Coordinates of N, CA and C and ligand atoms in Angstrom, one line a residue:
X1 N 58.8 -39.0 7.4 CA 59.5 -37.5 7.6 C 61.3 -38.3 7.6
X2 N 61.4 -37.0 7.3 CA 62.7 -37.0 6.9 C 64.0 -36.8 8.1
X3 N 65.2 -37.6 8.6 CA 65.9 -38.1 9.4 C 66.3 -36.5 9.8
X4 N 67.2 -35.9 8.9 CA 67.3 -34.4 9.5 C 66.4 -33.6 9.1
X5 N 66.8 -32.4 10.1 CA 65.8 -31.1 9.1 C 66.6 -29.7 9.3
X6 N 66.2 -29.0 8.4 CA 67.1 -27.6 8.8 C 66.2 -26.4 10.3
X7 N 65.5 -26.9 10.0 CA 64.8 -26.3 11.2 C 63.4 -26.7 11.6
X8 N 63.6 -26.8 12.8 CA 62.1 -27.0 14.0 C 61.3 -26.1 14.3
X9 N 60.0 -26.2 13.8 CA 58.7 -25.8 14.3 C 57.8 -26.7 15.0
X10 N 57.6 -25.7 16.5 CA 56.7 -26.5 17.7 C 55.3 -25.4 17.5
X11 N 54.4 -26.3 17.6 CA 53.5 -25.1 18.1 C 52.6 -25.7 19.3
X12 N 51.6 -25.4 20.0 CA 51.2 -26.1 21.0 C 49.4 -25.9 20.3
X13 N 49.0 -27.3 20.8 CA 47.5 -27.8 19.8 C 46.1 -26.3 20.2
X14 N 46.0 -26.4 21.4 CA 44.6 -25.9 21.5 C 44.9 -24.3 21.7
X15 N 44.2 -23.8 20.7 CA 44.1 -22.3 21.0 C 44.7 -21.5 19.9
X16 N 46.2 -22.5 19.3 CA 47.4 -22.0 18.9 C 46.9 -23.0 17.2
X17 N 47.5 -24.4 17.3 CA 47.2 -25.7 16.1 C 45.7 -25.4 15.6
X18 N 44.9 -25.5 16.5 CA 43.4 -25.0 16.5 C 43.0 -24.4 17.3
X19 N 41.2 -23.6 17.0 CA 40.8 -22.7 17.7 C 40.2 -23.3 18.9
X20 N 40.0 -24.3 19.4 CA 39.1 -25.1 20.3 C 40.5 -25.7 21.3
X21 N 39.3 -25.2 22.3 CA 40.1 -25.7 23.9 C 39.6 -27.6 23.5
X22 N 40.4 -28.8 23.6 CA 39.7 -29.6 23.3 C 38.4 -29.8 24.8
X23 N 39.3 -29.8 26.0 CA 39.4 -30.5 26.7 C 38.0 -30.2 27.5
X24 N 37.9 -28.5 26.3 CA 35.7 -28.1 26.9 C 35.0 -28.4 25.7
X25 N 35.4 -29.2 24.8 CA 34.7 -30.0 23.4 C 33.9 -31.7 24.7
X26 N 35.5 -32.0 25.3 CA 34.5 -33.4 26.1 C 34.1 -32.9 27.1
X27 N 34.3 -31.7 28.1 CA 33.8 -31.8 29.0 C 31.5 -31.3 28.8
X28 N 32.1 -31.0 27.4 CA 30.3 -30.6 27.2 C 29.6 -32.0 27.3
X29 N 30.1 -32.7 27.0 CA 29.6 -34.0 27.1 C 28.9 -34.7 28.4
X30 N 29.7 -34.1 29.1 CA 29.3 -33.7 30.9 C 28.5 -33.0 31.3
X31 N 28.4 -32.0 30.4 CA 27.2 -31.3 31.3 C 28.1 -30.3 32.1
X32 N 29.5 -30.0 31.7 CA 30.1 -29.1 32.5 C 31.1 -28.6 31.9
X33 N 30.7 -28.3 30.3 CA 31.4 -27.5 29.9 C 32.1 -25.9 29.9
X34 N 31.0 -25.2 30.1 CA 31.2 -24.1 31.6 C 32.4 -24.3 32.4
X35 N 32.2 -25.0 33.5 CA 32.9 -25.0 34.2 C 34.5 -25.2 34.1
X36 N 34.7 -26.4 33.2 CA 35.6 -26.5 32.3 C 36.4 -25.6 31.9
X37 N 35.7 -24.5 30.9 CA 35.8 -23.5 30.1 C 36.7 -22.3 31.3
X38 N 36.1 -22.1 32.6 CA 37.2 -20.7 33.2 C 37.5 -21.7 34.5
X39 N 38.5 -22.9 34.1 CA 39.4 -23.5 34.8 C 40.1 -23.1 33.6
X40 N 40.3 -24.0 32.6 CA 41.1 -23.8 31.3 C 41.6 -22.3 31.6
X41 N 41.0 -21.6 31.3 CA 41.1 -20.2 31.7 C 42.2 -19.6 31.7
X42 N 41.8 -20.2 33.6 CA 42.7 -19.8 34.7 C 43.6 -20.0 34.5
X43 N 44.2 -21.7 33.9 CA 45.3 -22.4 33.8 C 46.0 -21.8 32.8
X44 N 45.6 -21.0 31.8 CA 46.7 -20.8 30.3 C 47.0 -19.4 30.6
X45 N 46.4 -19.0 31.9 CA 47.3 -17.4 32.2 C 47.6 -17.6 32.9
X46 N 48.1 -18.3 33.8 CA 48.9 -18.8 34.6 C 48.7 -18.6 36.2
X47 N 47.4 -18.6 36.5 CA 47.5 -18.0 37.5 C 46.8 -19.6 38.9
X48 N 47.5 -20.6 38.2 CA 46.7 -22.3 38.6 C 48.6 -23.1 38.3
X49 N 48.8 -23.9 38.8 CA 49.9 -24.9 38.2 C 49.6 -25.7 37.6
X50 N 49.9 -25.8 36.1 CA 48.8 -26.4 35.2 C 48.6 -27.9 35.9
X51 N 49.8 -28.5 36.1 CA 49.3 -30.1 36.1 C 48.1 -30.7 37.1
X52 N 47.8 -29.8 38.5 CA 46.8 -30.0 39.5 C 45.9 -29.4 39.1
X53 N 45.5 -28.4 37.7 CA 44.6 -28.1 36.9 C 44.2 -28.8 36.3
X54 N 44.8 -29.6 35.0 CA 44.0 -30.4 34.0 C 43.9 -31.5 35.2
X55 N 44.1 -32.5 36.4 CA 44.3 -33.4 36.7 C 42.7 -33.2 37.3
X56 N 42.5 -31.8 37.9 CA 40.9 -31.6 38.5 C 40.2 -32.1 37.2
X57 N 40.7 -30.6 36.1 CA 39.5 -30.6 34.5 C 39.1 -32.2 34.4
X58 N 40.4 -33.2 34.1 CA 39.9 -34.0 33.8 C 39.2 -35.3 34.4
X59 N 39.1 -35.0 36.0 CA 38.2 -35.4 36.6 C 36.4 -35.1 36.7
X60 N 36.4 -34.2 36.2 CA 35.1 -33.2 35.5 C 34.7 -34.4 34.0
X61 N 35.7 -35.3 33.4 CA 35.2 -35.8 32.3 C 34.5 -37.3 32.8
X62 N 34.6 -38.0 34.1 CA 34.3 -39.2 34.4 C 33.0 -39.3 33.8
X63 N 33.1 -40.2 33.5 CA 32.0 -40.8 32.6 C 31.7 -40.5 31.0
X64 N 32.0 -39.6 30.6 CA 31.7 -39.2 29.2 C 32.4 -40.7 28.7
X65 N 31.3 -41.0 27.3 CA 31.9 -42.4 26.4 C 32.6 -41.6 25.2
X66 N 34.0 -43.3 25.4 CA 34.9 -42.9 24.3 C 34.5 -42.5 23.2
X67 N 33.3 -42.5 22.6 CA 32.8 -41.7 21.3 C 32.8 -41.0 21.0
X68 N 32.7 -40.0 22.7 CA 32.0 -38.9 23.0 C 33.7 -37.8 21.9
X69 N 35.6 -39.3 22.0 CA 36.3 -38.2 21.4 C 35.8 -37.9 19.5
X70 N 34.8 -38.4 18.9 CA 34.4 -38.6 17.9 C 34.0 -37.5 17.3
X71 N 33.1 -36.9 18.1 CA 32.2 -35.9 18.2 C 32.9 -34.3 18.3
X72 N 33.9 -34.5 19.3 CA 35.0 -33.3 19.6 C 35.3 -33.4 18.3
X73 N 36.5 -34.3 18.0 CA 37.2 -34.3 16.3 C 36.3 -33.7 15.2
X74 N 35.1 -34.4 15.5 CA 34.4 -33.6 14.3 C 34.0 -31.6 14.7
X75 N 34.2 -31.5 15.6 CA 33.5 -29.7 15.9 C 35.1 -28.9 15.9
X76 N 36.2 -29.8 15.8 CA 37.3 -28.6 15.9 C 37.7 -27.9 14.2
X77 N 37.8 -27.0 14.4 CA 38.0 -26.3 13.8 C 39.5 -26.0 13.4
X78 N 40.4 -26.1 12.6 CA 41.7 -25.6 12.2 C 41.8 -23.9 12.1
X79 N 43.0 -23.8 13.0 CA 43.6 -22.5 13.0 C 43.7 -21.9 11.9
X80 N 43.5 -20.2 10.7 CA 43.5 -20.3 9.7 C 44.6 -20.2 9.4
X81 N 45.3 -20.2 8.7 CA 46.6 -20.3 7.9 C 47.6 -21.4 8.2
X82 N 46.8 -22.4 8.7 CA 48.1 -23.8 9.9 C 48.5 -24.4 9.0
X83 N 47.5 -24.7 7.3 CA 47.8 -25.5 6.1 C 49.4 -24.9 5.8
X84 N 48.9 -23.1 5.8 CA 49.8 -22.8 5.2 C 51.0 -22.3 5.6
X85 N 51.2 -22.0 6.7 CA 52.3 -22.6 7.3 C 53.1 -24.0 7.5
X86 N 52.1 -25.2 7.4 CA 52.5 -26.4 7.2 C 53.3 -26.9 6.2
X87 N 52.5 -26.7 5.0 CA 53.3 -26.4 3.8 C 54.5 -25.6 3.6
X88 N 54.4 -24.5 4.0 CA 55.8 -23.5 3.9 C 57.3 -24.0 4.6
X89 N 56.3 -24.6 6.1 CA 57.6 -24.7 6.8 C 58.3 -26.6 5.6
X90 N 57.6 -27.3 5.1 CA 58.1 -28.7 4.8 C 59.6 -28.1 3.1
X91 N 58.2 -27.0 2.7 CA 59.0 -27.1 1.3 C 60.2 -26.2 1.7
X92 N 60.8 -25.7 3.4 CA 62.3 -25.2 2.9 C 62.8 -26.2 4.6
X93 N 62.7 -27.6 4.1 CA 62.9 -28.4 5.0 C 62.6 -28.5 6.1
X94 N 62.0 -28.1 7.0 CA 61.3 -27.9 7.9 C 60.9 -28.7 8.7
X95 N 60.6 -29.0 9.8 CA 59.6 -30.3 10.2 C 58.9 -29.7 11.6
X96 N 57.9 -30.1 11.3 CA 56.1 -29.6 12.6 C 56.0 -30.6 13.1
X97 N 56.4 -30.3 14.7 CA 56.2 -31.1 15.9 C 54.9 -29.8 16.2
X98 N 53.9 -30.6 17.5 CA 52.7 -30.6 18.0 C 52.6 -31.2 19.5
X99 N 53.1 -30.6 20.4 CA 53.1 -30.5 21.7 C 51.8 -29.7 22.8
X100 N 51.3 -30.8 23.0 CA 49.7 -30.6 24.2 C 49.9 -30.8 25.3
X101 N 49.3 -30.4 26.3 CA 48.6 -30.5 27.5 C 47.3 -31.1 27.1
X102 N 47.1 -31.2 26.2 CA 45.5 -31.9 25.5 C 45.2 -33.5 25.7
X103 N 45.0 -33.9 24.5 CA 45.4 -35.8 24.2 C 45.3 -36.4 23.5
X104 N 46.3 -36.9 23.4 CA 46.4 -38.1 21.9 C 45.5 -38.5 21.4
X105 N 44.1 -39.2 22.0 CA 42.5 -39.6 21.2 C 42.1 -38.6 20.2
X106 N 42.6 -37.4 20.7 CA 42.1 -36.3 19.3 C 43.3 -36.2 18.6
X107 N 44.3 -35.7 19.0 CA 45.6 -35.3 18.1 C 46.0 -36.5 17.1
X108 N 46.0 -37.8 17.6 CA 46.1 -38.5 16.8 C 45.7 -38.8 15.4
X109 N 44.2 -37.9 15.5 CA 43.6 -37.7 14.3 C 43.6 -36.4 13.8
X110 N 44.3 -35.0 14.5 CA 44.3 -34.0 13.9 C 45.3 -33.7 13.6
X111 N 46.2 -34.4 14.2 CA 47.3 -33.6 13.6 C 48.4 -34.5 12.4
X112 N 47.7 -35.7 11.7 CA 48.6 -36.2 10.8 C 47.2 -35.4 9.7
X113 N 46.1 -35.3 9.6 CA 45.3 -34.5 8.6 C 45.8 -33.4 8.2
X114 N 46.4 -32.8 9.7 CA 47.4 -31.3 9.4 C 48.5 -30.9 8.9
X115 N 49.2 -32.8 8.2 CA 50.3 -32.8 7.8 C 51.7 -32.4 9.3
X116 N 50.9 -32.5 9.8 CA 52.3 -31.9 11.5 C 53.5 -33.7 11.2
X117 N 54.2 -33.2 11.5 CA 55.1 -34.5 11.3 C 55.0 -35.5 12.8
X118 N 55.4 -35.1 13.8 CA 55.7 -34.9 15.6 C 54.6 -34.5 16.6
X119 N 54.4 -35.4 17.2 CA 53.4 -35.2 18.6 C 53.6 -35.5 19.6
X120 N 53.0 -35.6 20.6 CA 52.7 -35.4 21.9 C 51.7 -34.8 22.8
X121 N 51.3 -35.7 23.1 CA 50.1 -35.2 24.0 C 49.8 -36.3 25.8
X122 N 49.0 -35.7 26.4 CA 48.3 -36.8 27.6 C 47.9 -37.8 26.8
X123 N 47.3 -38.5 27.5 CA 46.1 -39.6 27.0 C 45.4 -40.2 28.1
X124 N 44.0 -40.1 28.2 CA 43.4 -40.3 29.3 C 42.4 -42.3 29.5
X125 N 42.9 -42.1 30.4 CA 41.8 -43.4 31.0 C 40.6 -44.1 30.8
X126 N 40.7 -44.8 30.0 CA 39.1 -45.2 30.0 C 38.9 -46.6 30.6
X127 N 37.8 -47.0 31.0 CA 37.7 -48.7 31.4 C 35.8 -48.9 31.0
X128 N 35.8 -49.8 30.5 CA 34.0 -50.0 29.5 C 33.6 -48.8 29.0
X129 N 34.0 -48.4 28.2 CA 33.7 -47.9 26.8 C 33.6 -46.4 27.6
X130 N 34.0 -45.5 28.9 CA 33.8 -44.8 29.5 C 35.6 -43.8 30.3
X131 N 35.4 -42.6 30.1 CA 36.9 -41.9 30.6 C 36.1 -42.3 32.2
X132 N 37.4 -42.8 33.1 CA 37.3 -42.9 34.0 C 37.3 -41.5 35.4
X133 N 38.6 -40.4 34.3 CA 38.4 -39.5 34.6 C 39.9 -38.8 35.5
X134 N 40.7 -39.4 34.1 CA 42.2 -40.0 35.1 C 42.9 -39.6 33.8
X135 N 44.1 -39.0 34.3 CA 45.2 -39.1 33.4 C 46.2 -40.0 33.2
X136 N 46.3 -41.1 31.9 CA 48.0 -41.9 32.3 C 48.9 -41.2 32.3
X137 N 49.6 -41.7 33.2 CA 51.3 -41.2 33.2 C 51.6 -39.9 33.8
X138 N 52.5 -39.7 33.4 CA 53.2 -37.7 33.6 C 52.6 -37.1 32.7
X139 N 52.1 -36.0 33.4 CA 51.8 -35.1 32.5 C 52.1 -34.4 32.0
X140 N 51.6 -34.3 30.3 CA 52.8 -33.1 29.9 C 52.4 -31.7 30.1
X141 N 53.3 -31.2 31.0 CA 53.4 -29.2 31.6 C 54.4 -28.6 30.9
X142 N 54.6 -27.7 31.1 CA 55.7 -26.3 30.6 C 57.0 -27.3 30.4
X143 N 57.6 -28.0 31.5 CA 58.4 -28.3 31.4 C 58.5 -29.9 30.4
X144 N 57.6 -30.3 30.8 CA 57.5 -31.6 29.4 C 57.5 -31.0 27.3
X145 N 56.7 -29.8 27.3 CA 56.4 -29.3 26.8 C 58.1 -28.6 25.7
X146 N 58.8 -28.1 27.0 CA 60.3 -27.6 26.8 C 61.2 -28.8 26.2
X147 N 61.2 -30.1 27.3 CA 62.0 -31.5 27.0 C 61.4 -31.7 25.8
X148 N 60.6 -31.3 25.3 CA 59.8 -32.4 24.0 C 60.5 -31.6 23.1
X149 N 60.3 -30.1 23.0 CA 61.3 -29.7 21.9 C 62.7 -29.9 21.9
X150 N 63.4 -30.1 23.2 CA 65.0 -29.7 22.6 C 64.9 -31.4 22.3
X151 N 64.0 -32.6 22.8 CA 64.3 -33.5 22.3 C 64.1 -33.7 20.7
X152 N 63.5 -33.0 20.4 CA 63.1 -33.3 19.0 C 64.2 -32.4 18.0
X153 N 64.5 -31.5 18.7 CA 65.7 -31.4 17.8 C 66.9 -31.3 17.5
X154 N 67.1 -32.2 18.8 CA 68.3 -33.5 18.8 C 68.6 -34.3 18.4
X155 N 66.8 -35.3 18.1 CA 66.6 -35.9 17.2 C 66.9 -36.0 15.5
X156 N 66.4 -34.5 15.5 CA 66.7 -34.0 14.2 C 67.6 -33.2 13.4
X157 N 68.5 -33.1 15.0 CA 70.0 -32.6 13.9 C 69.5 -31.0 13.9
X158 N 68.7 -30.4 14.7 CA 68.7 -29.2 14.5 C 69.3 -28.0 15.3
X159 N 69.7 -27.4 15.1 CA 70.7 -26.5 16.1 C 69.5 -25.6 16.9
X160 N 69.8 -25.1 18.4 CA 68.7 -24.8 18.9 C 68.2 -23.2 18.3
X161 N 69.5 -22.7 18.2 CA 69.0 -21.3 17.1 C 67.9 -21.5 16.2
X162 N 68.0 -22.7 15.6 CA 66.8 -22.8 14.4 C 65.5 -23.4 15.0
X163 N 65.3 -23.5 15.9 CA 63.5 -24.1 16.7 C 62.9 -22.6 17.0
X164 N 61.7 -23.1 16.7 CA 60.4 -22.1 16.9 C 59.6 -22.9 17.8
X165 N 59.1 -21.4 18.7 CA 58.1 -22.1 19.2 C 57.3 -21.5 19.8
X166 N 55.6 -21.9 19.3 CA 54.9 -20.8 19.4 C 53.2 -21.2 19.9
X167 N 52.7 -20.9 20.4 CA 52.0 -20.9 21.9 C 51.2 -19.5 22.3
X168 N 50.4 -20.0 22.7 CA 49.5 -18.8 23.7 C 48.8 -19.0 25.3
X169 N 49.5 -20.4 26.1 CA 49.1 -20.3 27.1 C 50.1 -20.0 28.2
X170 N 49.8 -20.0 29.5 CA 51.2 -19.8 30.4 C 52.2 -21.0 30.0
X171 N 51.7 -22.3 29.9 CA 52.3 -24.1 30.0 C 53.2 -23.7 28.4
X172 N 53.4 -22.6 27.7 CA 54.1 -22.9 26.6 C 55.1 -21.7 27.1
X173 N 55.3 -21.1 27.7 CA 56.3 -20.1 27.7 C 57.7 -20.5 28.2
X174 N 58.1 -22.2 28.6 CA 59.3 -22.6 28.9 C 59.7 -23.0 27.8
X175 N 59.0 -23.5 26.3 CA 59.1 -23.6 25.2 C 59.3 -22.6 24.5
X176 N 59.0 -21.6 25.3 CA 59.3 -20.5 24.0 C 60.3 -19.9 24.7
X177 N 61.1 -19.8 26.0 CA 62.5 -19.5 25.8 C 63.1 -20.4 25.9
X178 N 63.0 -21.7 26.1 CA 64.4 -22.5 25.7 C 64.6 -22.7 23.5
X179 N 63.4 -22.1 23.3 CA 63.1 -22.1 21.4 C 64.5 -20.6 21.0
X180 N 65.4 -20.9 19.8 CA 65.4 -19.6 19.6 C 65.2 -18.7 19.5
X181 N 63.5 -19.1 19.0 CA 62.3 -17.7 18.5 C 61.2 -18.3 19.2
X182 N 61.0 -17.3 20.0 CA 59.3 -17.9 21.2 C 58.3 -16.9 20.8
X183 N 57.1 -17.3 19.6 CA 56.2 -16.4 19.3 C 54.8 -16.6 20.1
X184 N 54.4 -15.1 20.7 CA 52.6 -15.9 21.4 C 52.8 -15.7 20.0
X185 N 51.3 -16.5 19.7 CA 49.8 -16.7 18.9 C 48.8 -16.5 19.7
X186 N 47.8 -15.3 19.4 CA 46.2 -15.6 20.1 C 46.4 -15.5 21.3
X187 N 47.4 -14.9 22.2 CA 47.8 -15.2 23.3 C 47.5 -14.6 24.7
X188 N 47.6 -15.0 26.0 CA 47.3 -14.2 26.8 C 48.1 -13.6 27.6
X189 N 48.2 -12.4 28.2 CA 48.6 -11.2 27.9 C 50.6 -11.9 28.5
X190 N 50.4 -12.2 30.2 CA 51.3 -13.2 30.4 C 52.3 -13.8 29.4
X191 N 51.8 -14.1 28.6 CA 52.7 -15.1 27.5 C 53.1 -14.0 26.2
X192 N 52.6 -12.7 25.6 CA 52.9 -11.8 25.3 C 53.6 -11.1 26.2
X193 N 54.0 -10.7 27.2 CA 55.1 -10.2 27.7 C 56.1 -10.5 27.6
X194 N 56.2 -12.1 27.4 CA 57.6 -12.8 27.9 C 57.8 -13.0 26.5
X195 N 57.6 -13.1 25.3 CA 57.8 -13.9 24.2 C 58.7 -12.6 23.6
X196 N 59.2 -13.7 22.3 CA 60.5 -12.7 21.4 C 59.8 -11.7 20.8
X197 N 57.8 -12.6 20.2 CA 58.0 -12.0 19.0 C 56.3 -12.0 19.4
X198 N 55.0 -10.6 18.9 CA 53.8 -11.3 19.7 C 52.8 -11.2 18.0
X199 N 52.4 -12.1 17.8 CA 51.6 -12.0 16.8 C 49.9 -12.1 16.8
X200 N 49.2 -10.6 16.1 CA 48.0 -9.8 16.4 C 47.1 -10.9 16.2
X201 N 47.4 -10.8 14.8 CA 46.4 -11.9 13.8 C 46.4 -13.1 13.9
X202 N 45.1 -13.3 13.9 CA 44.9 -14.8 14.4 C 45.2 -15.6 12.7
X203 N 46.4 -15.6 12.4 CA 46.8 -16.4 11.4 C 47.7 -16.6 11.5
X204 N 48.0 -18.3 11.3 CA 49.2 -18.7 11.3 C 50.1 -18.4 10.1
X205 N 49.5 -18.0 9.4 CA 50.2 -17.6 7.7 C 51.5 -16.6 8.5
X206 N 51.5 -15.5 9.3 CA 52.1 -14.5 9.6 C 53.4 -15.1 10.0
X207 N 53.2 -16.4 10.3 CA 54.6 -17.0 11.0 C 56.1 -17.2 9.4
X208 N 55.1 -17.3 8.7 CA 55.7 -17.6 7.5 C 57.3 -16.8 6.8
X209 N 56.9 -15.5 7.5 CA 57.9 -14.7 7.1 C 59.1 -14.9 7.8
X210 N 59.1 -15.7 9.2 CA 60.2 -15.6 10.0 C 60.7 -16.9 10.0
X211 N 60.3 -17.3 8.9 CA 61.3 -18.8 8.8 C 62.2 -18.5 7.9
X212 N 63.4 -19.5 8.2 CA 64.5 -19.5 7.3 C 63.8 -19.8 5.8
X213 N 64.5 -19.1 5.3 CA 64.7 -19.4 3.5 C 65.1 -20.4 2.9
Ligands
MG1 MG1 46.9 -23.7 23.9

């Protein structure tokens, strides 16, 4: 990874970088997929506090064996156009970051496979080979996403106006506000309403024409 970058593109993970919501794939392992999917929808629409919602959804994962991560990873579908977008960012001297309210246990495989340069997510607590239903450390919420975008920009010498944030959920709005350009992708109504630009097609290659040449 280069020390400095011309520009920075930060993507959300679930339903942005990938088509899935990883917490739903993990909840399926506990037989609680539908319930957790409904709670995730409400959180992404911005109807409930993200951190409170995440803690209660993670509690539903208690007892899921850590081998479930490999099964979840196998079910992940990268979003159409994601490889083209990441190649284009790199070809133009940019850096790609992913900041997620999801989990390092999955992103640590998926992000490098797709060519992402830096990533940050939550960590799940496990004991004796099973999830305890707790999140380890502070939650990556909307504020943490915005702070992470600013931190990566400053570490790599990227001015604020050359930062791009791409997301679908209410917890992406703050990073979209602090970015030079905030893009709603595959997004909930509240996110579309506040974004600088809305990308309607589920194809991340649509972002390429917006990048610096
Ligand atoms: Mg998302």
